Amino acid sequence: MVPVLRDAYNAAFTQEQFDRFLHDLNKKYVPLQFRVAETPVFVPKGFSRQLFDACENIIDIILQPGFKEKTDRAIPRNYQVPNENGHPHFIAFDFGICENADGALEPQLIEMQGFPSLFAYEVFLDDVYSSYYDIPENYSSYLGGLNREGYLSALKSIILKNEQPENVILLELFPQRQKTSIDFYCTEDLLGIKMVCVTELIKKGNRLYYLNNGKETLVKRIYNRLIFDELQQQETTVQEKARLLFEDLDVAWVTHPAWFYRISKFTLPLIRHKNIPETRYLNEIKTVPEDLEQYVLKPLFSFAGQGVVIDVTPQDIQNIKDPENWILQKKVNYAPVIKTPDEPAKAEIRIFYFWEEDAPRPRPVNNLARLSKGKMIGVRFNKDKTWTGGSFALFEK
């Protein structure tokens, strides 16, 4: 998106240097379970202004009175967790780099989540990248005037608050097996907190404990990385163990599981903005659009692109048994804007927002990017292709 920087980067690129970069990225913690793209995305000021304008518009809607009432239905009945707090600690906004009718580039919101992302891994990625490549002057992956130190200070403050690291855990389901496990190892290193599987929790009264180097240790805060929908796919013994999470526990959630559902695909039909594609709940559509090829069908409660129907037919809609749990979203025209040695790549940018507990609204802090040459952006849809996968964006200051 910044032709001068793109041309210079591509001209200087060598596979040998990239392989050394990958080696360092994979050796410190654990080998990455996803492909890393050969390039960052360079974002000029004009494009980033559009991104942040859309994000702030969504935040205005979240702050409106009655938002919780409007989104209560988003939380499945069997996933009601007590002690929800006033707002999420984290929000992530996914935007596709798209082309409008006039041929100009613009961001279009794809999804959003009131849930953490790869907050610690992106610090590590930026660190290793910076040791091999020069960051262009006046560009940074950190947002809102933050640098590495300011970003980590904010992250620690939100997750730990005033507690000792041993009393704060990163909660996941078999964390070492997850594709994003690199982020958990980075979090342990940078924040000093342990990753804990839900099956390892010990409940005494209304308090939770875990074994920290063999010592039973009180849990005061949970940095929640567990996607509750995943529990449905587990064996009965795991689901039974996880039931303790739905009890009235003396523990603080960061961020509370309810926000994963409230700020999600469920929220999209509530928003009207030029950088947010038209989205409607499937059960509220009286007449199916004749140009269905211009829409995508998405389940409300899924993640990582699972269940999404790209080429929608009337039969697909007729086959939906629970239309209240689906949305029909206008397709966006991804622009193959990232020049690569063979075919150009499309890209999505995820903007990280942090929301300190006493702050009136959240603020942008960092990002990640994903490059694709397939129909969908996720790394699982780009096998055997180069210059695709996970990366980050460098924003013009």
PDB file of N, CA, C and O in Angstrom, residues 50-62 91-96 98 100 106-112 263-280 294-296 298 327-333:
ATOM      1  N   GLN A  50      -9.011   5.708   8.204  1.00  0.00           N
ATOM      2  CA  GLN A  50     -10.275   5.017   7.949  1.00  0.00           C
ATOM      3  C   GLN A  50     -10.470   3.852   8.925  1.00  0.00           C
ATOM      4  O   GLN A  50     -11.584   3.635   9.430  1.00  0.00           O
ATOM      5  N   LEU A  51      -9.405   3.108   9.184  1.00  0.00           N
ATOM      6  CA  LEU A  51      -9.477   1.991  10.128  1.00  0.00           C
ATOM      7  C   LEU A  51      -9.958   2.454  11.495  1.00  0.00           C
ATOM      8  O   LEU A  51     -10.919   1.909  12.059  1.00  0.00           O
ATOM      9  N   PHE A  52      -9.301   3.468  12.022  1.00  0.00           N
ATOM     10  CA  PHE A  52      -9.602   3.895  13.381  1.00  0.00           C
ATOM     11  C   PHE A  52     -10.951   4.599  13.476  1.00  0.00           C
ATOM     12  O   PHE A  52     -11.628   4.514  14.500  1.00  0.00           O
ATOM     13  N   ASP A  53     -11.377   5.260  12.401  1.00  0.00           N
ATOM     14  CA  ASP A  53     -12.701   5.876  12.405  1.00  0.00           C
ATOM     15  C   ASP A  53     -13.776   4.808  12.546  1.00  0.00           C
ATOM     16  O   ASP A  53     -14.739   4.975  13.310  1.00  0.00           O
ATOM     17  N   ALA A  54     -13.622   3.685  11.834  1.00  0.00           N
ATOM     18  CA  ALA A  54     -14.588   2.591  11.944  1.00  0.00           C
ATOM     19  C   ALA A  54     -14.557   1.974  13.334  1.00  0.00           C
ATOM     20  O   ALA A  54     -15.607   1.694  13.931  1.00  0.00           O
ATOM     21  N   CYS A  55     -13.366   1.750  13.880  1.00  0.00           N
ATOM     22  CA  CYS A  55     -13.244   1.181  15.225  1.00  0.00           C
ATOM     23  C   CYS A  55     -13.923   2.072  16.262  1.00  0.00           C
ATOM     24  O   CYS A  55     -14.682   1.586  17.120  1.00  0.00           O
ATOM     25  N   GLU A  56     -13.672   3.362  16.186  1.00  0.00           N
ATOM     26  CA  GLU A  56     -14.246   4.284  17.170  1.00  0.00           C
ATOM     27  C   GLU A  56     -15.762   4.358  17.045  1.00  0.00           C
ATOM     28  O   GLU A  56     -16.476   4.519  18.040  1.00  0.00           O
ATOM     29  N   ASN A  57     -16.267   4.222  15.817  1.00  0.00           N
ATOM     30  CA  ASN A  57     -17.716   4.200  15.613  1.00  0.00           C
ATOM     31  C   ASN A  57     -18.337   2.988  16.303  1.00  0.00           C
ATOM     32  O   ASN A  57     -19.395   3.095  16.945  1.00  0.00           O
ATOM     33  N   ILE A  58     -17.681   1.842  16.196  1.00  0.00           N
ATOM     34  CA  ILE A  58     -18.179   0.628  16.852  1.00  0.00           C
ATOM     35  C   ILE A  58     -18.135   0.791  18.362  1.00  0.00           C
ATOM     36  O   ILE A  58     -19.068   0.409  19.081  1.00  0.00           O
ATOM     37  N   ILE A  59     -17.059   1.367  18.860  1.00  0.00           N
ATOM     38  CA  ILE A  59     -16.926   1.578  20.303  1.00  0.00           C
ATOM     39  C   ILE A  59     -18.036   2.498  20.810  1.00  0.00           C
ATOM     40  O   ILE A  59     -18.596   2.290  21.896  1.00  0.00           O
ATOM     41  N   ASP A  60     -18.395   3.511  20.027  1.00  0.00           N
ATOM     42  CA  ASP A  60     -19.511   4.386  20.405  1.00  0.00           C
ATOM     43  C   ASP A  60     -20.790   3.573  20.603  1.00  0.00           C
ATOM     44  O   ASP A  60     -21.575   3.840  21.526  1.00  0.00           O
ATOM     45  N   ILE A  61     -21.004   2.580  19.742  1.00  0.00           N
ATOM     46  CA  ILE A  61     -22.208   1.743  19.856  1.00  0.00           C
ATOM     47  C   ILE A  61     -22.133   0.864  21.102  1.00  0.00           C
ATOM     48  O   ILE A  61     -23.124   0.685  21.820  1.00  0.00           O
ATOM     49  N   ILE A  62     -20.945   0.317  21.379  1.00  0.00           N
ATOM     50  CA  ILE A  62     -20.768  -0.508  22.585  1.00  0.00           C
ATOM     51  C   ILE A  62     -21.030   0.305  23.844  1.00  0.00           C
ATOM     52  O   ILE A  62     -21.547  -0.211  24.843  1.00  0.00           O
ATOM     53  N   ILE A  91     -10.482  -5.736  22.927  1.00  0.00           N
ATOM     54  CA  ILE A  91     -11.302  -5.887  21.720  1.00  0.00           C
ATOM     55  C   ILE A  91     -10.337  -5.987  20.534  1.00  0.00           C
ATOM     56  O   ILE A  91      -9.317  -5.291  20.483  1.00  0.00           O
ATOM     57  N   ALA A  92     -10.667  -6.865  19.603  1.00  0.00           N
ATOM     58  CA  ALA A  92      -9.870  -6.986  18.377  1.00  0.00           C
ATOM     59  C   ALA A  92     -10.797  -6.805  17.178  1.00  0.00           C
ATOM     60  O   ALA A  92     -11.882  -7.394  17.125  1.00  0.00           O
ATOM     61  N   PHE A  93     -10.378  -5.969  16.237  1.00  0.00           N
ATOM     62  CA  PHE A  93     -11.155  -5.672  15.037  1.00  0.00           C
ATOM     63  C   PHE A  93     -10.403  -6.184  13.809  1.00  0.00           C
ATOM     64  O   PHE A  93      -9.247  -5.802  13.584  1.00  0.00           O
ATOM     65  N   ASP A  94     -11.048  -7.029  13.013  1.00  0.00           N
ATOM     66  CA  ASP A  94     -10.439  -7.563  11.789  1.00  0.00           C
ATOM     67  C   ASP A  94     -10.961  -6.820  10.569  1.00  0.00           C
ATOM     68  O   ASP A  94     -12.177  -6.808  10.317  1.00  0.00           O
ATOM     69  N   PHE A  95     -10.049  -6.233   9.805  1.00  0.00           N
ATOM     70  CA  PHE A  95     -10.409  -5.508   8.589  1.00  0.00           C
ATOM     71  C   PHE A  95      -9.717  -6.125   7.378  1.00  0.00           C
ATOM     72  O   PHE A  95      -8.519  -6.425   7.419  1.00  0.00           O
ATOM     73  N   GLY A  96     -10.478  -6.294   6.305  1.00  0.00           N
ATOM     74  CA  GLY A  96      -9.880  -6.654   5.040  1.00  0.00           C
ATOM     75  C   GLY A  96      -9.431  -5.398   4.307  1.00  0.00           C
ATOM     76  O   GLY A  96     -10.069  -4.345   4.404  1.00  0.00           O
ATOM     77  N   CYS A  98      -9.553  -3.708   1.093  1.00  0.00           N
ATOM     78  CA  CYS A  98     -10.500  -3.903   0.008  1.00  0.00           C
ATOM     79  C   CYS A  98     -10.411  -2.776  -1.018  1.00  0.00           C
ATOM     80  O   CYS A  98      -9.751  -1.762  -0.816  1.00  0.00           O
ATOM     81  N   ASN A 100     -12.906  -0.263  -3.345  1.00  0.00           N
ATOM     82  CA  ASN A 100     -14.284   0.199  -3.489  1.00  0.00           C
ATOM     83  C   ASN A 100     -14.653   0.363  -4.966  1.00  0.00           C
ATOM     84  O   ASN A 100     -13.852   0.059  -5.857  1.00  0.00           O
ATOM     85  N   GLU A 106      -9.727   0.662   0.673  1.00  0.00           N
ATOM     86  CA  GLU A 106     -10.430   1.023   1.893  1.00  0.00           C
ATOM     87  C   GLU A 106     -10.493  -0.200   2.807  1.00  0.00           C
ATOM     88  O   GLU A 106     -10.486  -1.343   2.333  1.00  0.00           O
ATOM     89  N   PRO A 107     -10.539   0.007   4.132  1.00  0.00           N
ATOM     90  CA  PRO A 107     -10.744  -1.124   5.046  1.00  0.00           C
ATOM     91  C   PRO A 107     -12.217  -1.489   5.122  1.00  0.00           C
ATOM     92  O   PRO A 107     -13.084  -0.621   5.058  1.00  0.00           O
ATOM     93  N   GLN A 108     -12.496  -2.767   5.249  1.00  0.00           N
ATOM     94  CA  GLN A 108     -13.853  -3.242   5.491  1.00  0.00           C
ATOM     95  C   GLN A 108     -13.801  -4.229   6.647  1.00  0.00           C
ATOM     96  O   GLN A 108     -13.012  -5.172   6.639  1.00  0.00           O
ATOM     97  N   LEU A 109     -14.647  -3.985   7.653  1.00  0.00           N
ATOM     98  CA  LEU A 109     -14.665  -4.849   8.819  1.00  0.00           C
ATOM     99  C   LEU A 109     -15.146  -6.248   8.444  1.00  0.00           C
ATOM    100  O   LEU A 109     -16.171  -6.403   7.782  1.00  0.00           O
ATOM    101  N   ILE A 110     -14.406  -7.247   8.876  1.00  0.00           N
ATOM    102  CA  ILE A 110     -14.786  -8.636   8.623  1.00  0.00           C
ATOM    103  C   ILE A 110     -15.397  -9.250   9.875  1.00  0.00           C
ATOM    104  O   ILE A 110     -16.469  -9.841   9.828  1.00  0.00           O
ATOM    105  N   GLU A 111     -14.699  -9.123  10.981  1.00  0.00           N
ATOM    106  CA  GLU A 111     -15.190  -9.637  12.252  1.00  0.00           C
ATOM    107  C   GLU A 111     -14.591  -8.808  13.385  1.00  0.00           C
ATOM    108  O   GLU A 111     -13.693  -7.994  13.167  1.00  0.00           O
ATOM    109  N   MET A 112     -15.089  -9.045  14.589  1.00  0.00           N
ATOM    110  CA  MET A 112     -14.495  -8.445  15.776  1.00  0.00           C
ATOM    111  C   MET A 112     -14.726  -9.382  16.945  1.00  0.00           C
ATOM    112  O   MET A 112     -15.582 -10.268  16.884  1.00  0.00           O
ATOM    113  N   ILE A 263     -19.420  -8.987  21.879  1.00  0.00           N
ATOM    114  CA  ILE A 263     -18.696  -8.282  20.813  1.00  0.00           C
ATOM    115  C   ILE A 263     -18.149  -9.332  19.864  1.00  0.00           C
ATOM    116  O   ILE A 263     -17.083  -9.909  20.066  1.00  0.00           O
ATOM    117  N   SER A 264     -18.895  -9.594  18.826  1.00  0.00           N
ATOM    118  CA  SER A 264     -18.606 -10.703  17.921  1.00  0.00           C
ATOM    119  C   SER A 264     -19.387 -10.475  16.632  1.00  0.00           C
ATOM    120  O   SER A 264     -19.903  -9.383  16.385  1.00  0.00           O
ATOM    121  N   LYS A 265     -19.509 -11.515  15.846  1.00  0.00           N
ATOM    122  CA  LYS A 265     -20.348 -11.428  14.639  1.00  0.00           C
ATOM    123  C   LYS A 265     -21.781 -11.048  15.000  1.00  0.00           C
ATOM    124  O   LYS A 265     -22.492 -10.454  14.192  1.00  0.00           O
ATOM    125  N   PHE A 266     -22.201 -11.381  16.227  1.00  0.00           N
ATOM    126  CA  PHE A 266     -23.550 -11.050  16.672  1.00  0.00           C
ATOM    127  C   PHE A 266     -23.809  -9.547  16.631  1.00  0.00           C
ATOM    128  O   PHE A 266     -24.935  -9.110  16.379  1.00  0.00           O
ATOM    129  N   THR A 267     -22.779  -8.751  16.869  1.00  0.00           N
ATOM    130  CA  THR A 267     -22.932  -7.301  16.964  1.00  0.00           C
ATOM    131  C   THR A 267     -23.008  -6.625  15.604  1.00  0.00           C
ATOM    132  O   THR A 267     -23.514  -5.498  15.490  1.00  0.00           O
ATOM    133  N   LEU A 268     -22.523  -7.285  14.559  1.00  0.00           N
ATOM    134  CA  LEU A 268     -22.404  -6.632  13.255  1.00  0.00           C
ATOM    135  C   LEU A 268     -23.716  -6.063  12.712  1.00  0.00           C
ATOM    136  O   LEU A 268     -23.725  -4.949  12.168  1.00  0.00           O
ATOM    137  N   PRO A 269     -24.850  -6.766  12.842  1.00  0.00           N
ATOM    138  CA  PRO A 269     -26.093  -6.185  12.319  1.00  0.00           C
ATOM    139  C   PRO A 269     -26.545  -4.914  13.038  1.00  0.00           C
ATOM    140  O   PRO A 269     -27.435  -4.213  12.544  1.00  0.00           O
ATOM    141  N   LEU A 270     -25.949  -4.608  14.178  1.00  0.00           N
ATOM    142  CA  LEU A 270     -26.326  -3.409  14.933  1.00  0.00           C
ATOM    143  C   LEU A 270     -25.607  -2.162  14.440  1.00  0.00           C
ATOM    144  O   LEU A 270     -25.909  -1.052  14.884  1.00  0.00           O
ATOM    145  N   ILE A 271     -24.668  -2.327  13.504  1.00  0.00           N
ATOM    146  CA  ILE A 271     -23.775  -1.225  13.132  1.00  0.00           C
ATOM    147  C   ILE A 271     -24.023  -0.777  11.695  1.00  0.00           C
ATOM    148  O   ILE A 271     -24.228  -1.602  10.800  1.00  0.00           O
ATOM    149  N   ARG A 272     -23.988   0.516  11.476  1.00  0.00           N
ATOM    150  CA  ARG A 272     -24.084   1.096  10.142  1.00  0.00           C
ATOM    151  C   ARG A 272     -22.899   2.031   9.936  1.00  0.00           C
ATOM    152  O   ARG A 272     -22.742   3.021  10.640  1.00  0.00           O
ATOM    153  N   HIS A 273     -22.039   1.703   8.994  1.00  0.00           N
ATOM    154  CA  HIS A 273     -20.851   2.518   8.735  1.00  0.00           C
ATOM    155  C   HIS A 273     -20.330   2.143   7.353  1.00  0.00           C
ATOM    156  O   HIS A 273     -20.450   0.990   6.913  1.00  0.00           O
ATOM    157  N   LYS A 274     -19.727   3.109   6.660  1.00  0.00           N
ATOM    158  CA  LYS A 274     -19.287   2.871   5.290  1.00  0.00           C
ATOM    159  C   LYS A 274     -18.156   1.836   5.204  1.00  0.00           C
ATOM    160  O   LYS A 274     -17.942   1.240   4.144  1.00  0.00           O
ATOM    161  N   ASN A 275     -17.461   1.588   6.309  1.00  0.00           N
ATOM    162  CA  ASN A 275     -16.392   0.596   6.304  1.00  0.00           C
ATOM    163  C   ASN A 275     -16.794  -0.702   7.001  1.00  0.00           C
ATOM    164  O   ASN A 275     -15.938  -1.497   7.384  1.00  0.00           O
ATOM    165  N   ILE A 276     -18.111  -0.874   7.134  1.00  0.00           N
ATOM    166  CA  ILE A 276     -18.640  -2.099   7.731  1.00  0.00           C
ATOM    167  C   ILE A 276     -19.702  -2.661   6.786  1.00  0.00           C
ATOM    168  O   ILE A 276     -20.731  -2.016   6.560  1.00  0.00           O
ATOM    169  N   PRO A 277     -19.462  -3.824   6.188  1.00  0.00           N
ATOM    170  CA  PRO A 277     -20.407  -4.345   5.192  1.00  0.00           C
ATOM    171  C   PRO A 277     -21.780  -4.647   5.794  1.00  0.00           C
ATOM    172  O   PRO A 277     -21.892  -5.020   6.964  1.00  0.00           O
ATOM    173  N   GLU A 278     -22.790  -4.447   4.975  1.00  0.00           N
ATOM    174  CA  GLU A 278     -24.167  -4.715   5.396  1.00  0.00           C
ATOM    175  C   GLU A 278     -24.280  -6.142   5.924  1.00  0.00           C
ATOM    176  O   GLU A 278     -23.874  -7.102   5.274  1.00  0.00           O
ATOM    177  N   THR A 279     -24.840  -6.278   7.123  1.00  0.00           N
ATOM    178  CA  THR A 279     -24.973  -7.579   7.780  1.00  0.00           C
ATOM    179  C   THR A 279     -26.348  -7.674   8.415  1.00  0.00           C
ATOM    180  O   THR A 279     -26.810  -6.733   9.061  1.00  0.00           O
ATOM    181  N   ARG A 280     -27.011  -8.840   8.224  1.00  0.00           N
ATOM    182  CA  ARG A 280     -28.340  -9.034   8.807  1.00  0.00           C
ATOM    183  C   ARG A 280     -28.430 -10.409   9.445  1.00  0.00           C
ATOM    184  O   ARG A 280     -27.807 -11.375   8.982  1.00  0.00           O
ATOM    185  N   GLN A 294     -23.297 -12.287  -3.956  1.00  0.00           N
ATOM    186  CA  GLN A 294     -22.647 -11.119  -3.365  1.00  0.00           C
ATOM    187  C   GLN A 294     -22.623 -11.186  -1.831  1.00  0.00           C
ATOM    188  O   GLN A 294     -22.232 -10.225  -1.182  1.00  0.00           O
ATOM    189  N   TYR A 295     -23.028 -12.333  -1.260  1.00  0.00           N
ATOM    190  CA  TYR A 295     -23.116 -12.464   0.197  1.00  0.00           C
ATOM    191  C   TYR A 295     -22.323 -13.676   0.682  1.00  0.00           C
ATOM    192  O   TYR A 295     -22.024 -14.601  -0.081  1.00  0.00           O
ATOM    193  N   VAL A 296     -22.014 -13.653   1.979  1.00  0.00           N
ATOM    194  CA  VAL A 296     -21.387 -14.786   2.644  1.00  0.00           C
ATOM    195  C   VAL A 296     -22.251 -15.152   3.848  1.00  0.00           C
ATOM    196  O   VAL A 296     -22.819 -14.273   4.513  1.00  0.00           O
ATOM    197  N   LYS A 298     -22.546 -16.865   7.555  1.00  0.00           N
ATOM    198  CA  LYS A 298     -21.652 -17.163   8.672  1.00  0.00           C
ATOM    199  C   LYS A 298     -22.444 -17.603   9.903  1.00  0.00           C
ATOM    200  O   LYS A 298     -23.440 -16.974  10.256  1.00  0.00           O
ATOM    201  N   ILE A 327     -25.734 -15.213  10.311  1.00  0.00           N
ATOM    202  CA  ILE A 327     -25.828 -13.897   9.674  1.00  0.00           C
ATOM    203  C   ILE A 327     -25.545 -14.032   8.187  1.00  0.00           C
ATOM    204  O   ILE A 327     -24.810 -14.931   7.743  1.00  0.00           O
ATOM    205  N   LEU A 328     -26.151 -13.134   7.425  1.00  0.00           N
ATOM    206  CA  LEU A 328     -25.868 -13.008   5.994  1.00  0.00           C
ATOM    207  C   LEU A 328     -25.166 -11.667   5.817  1.00  0.00           C
ATOM    208  O   LEU A 328     -25.721 -10.620   6.161  1.00  0.00           O
ATOM    209  N   GLN A 329     -23.958 -11.728   5.307  1.00  0.00           N
ATOM    210  CA  GLN A 329     -23.109 -10.535   5.237  1.00  0.00           C
ATOM    211  C   GLN A 329     -22.698 -10.255   3.797  1.00  0.00           C
ATOM    212  O   GLN A 329     -22.336 -11.168   3.055  1.00  0.00           O
ATOM    213  N   LYS A 330     -22.779  -8.990   3.409  1.00  0.00           N
ATOM    214  CA  LYS A 330     -22.375  -8.593   2.061  1.00  0.00           C
ATOM    215  C   LYS A 330     -20.883  -8.873   1.883  1.00  0.00           C
ATOM    216  O   LYS A 330     -20.067  -8.556   2.754  1.00  0.00           O
ATOM    217  N   LYS A 331     -20.544  -9.498   0.779  1.00  0.00           N
ATOM    218  CA  LYS A 331     -19.140  -9.773   0.500  1.00  0.00           C
ATOM    219  C   LYS A 331     -18.381  -8.473   0.262  1.00  0.00           C
ATOM    220  O   LYS A 331     -18.942  -7.474  -0.189  1.00  0.00           O
ATOM    221  N   VAL A 332     -17.123  -8.515   0.585  1.00  0.00           N
ATOM    222  CA  VAL A 332     -16.256  -7.379   0.300  1.00  0.00           C
ATOM    223  C   VAL A 332     -15.243  -7.799  -0.761  1.00  0.00           C
ATOM    224  O   VAL A 332     -14.933  -8.978  -0.920  1.00  0.00           O
ATOM    225  N   ASN A 333     -14.763  -6.820  -1.469  1.00  0.00           N
ATOM    226  CA  ASN A 333     -13.837  -7.087  -2.574  1.00  0.00           C
ATOM    227  C   ASN A 333     -12.404  -6.918  -2.097  1.00  0.00           C
ATOM    228  O   ASN A 333     -11.840  -5.828  -2.126  1.00  0.00           O
TER     229      ASN A 333
END
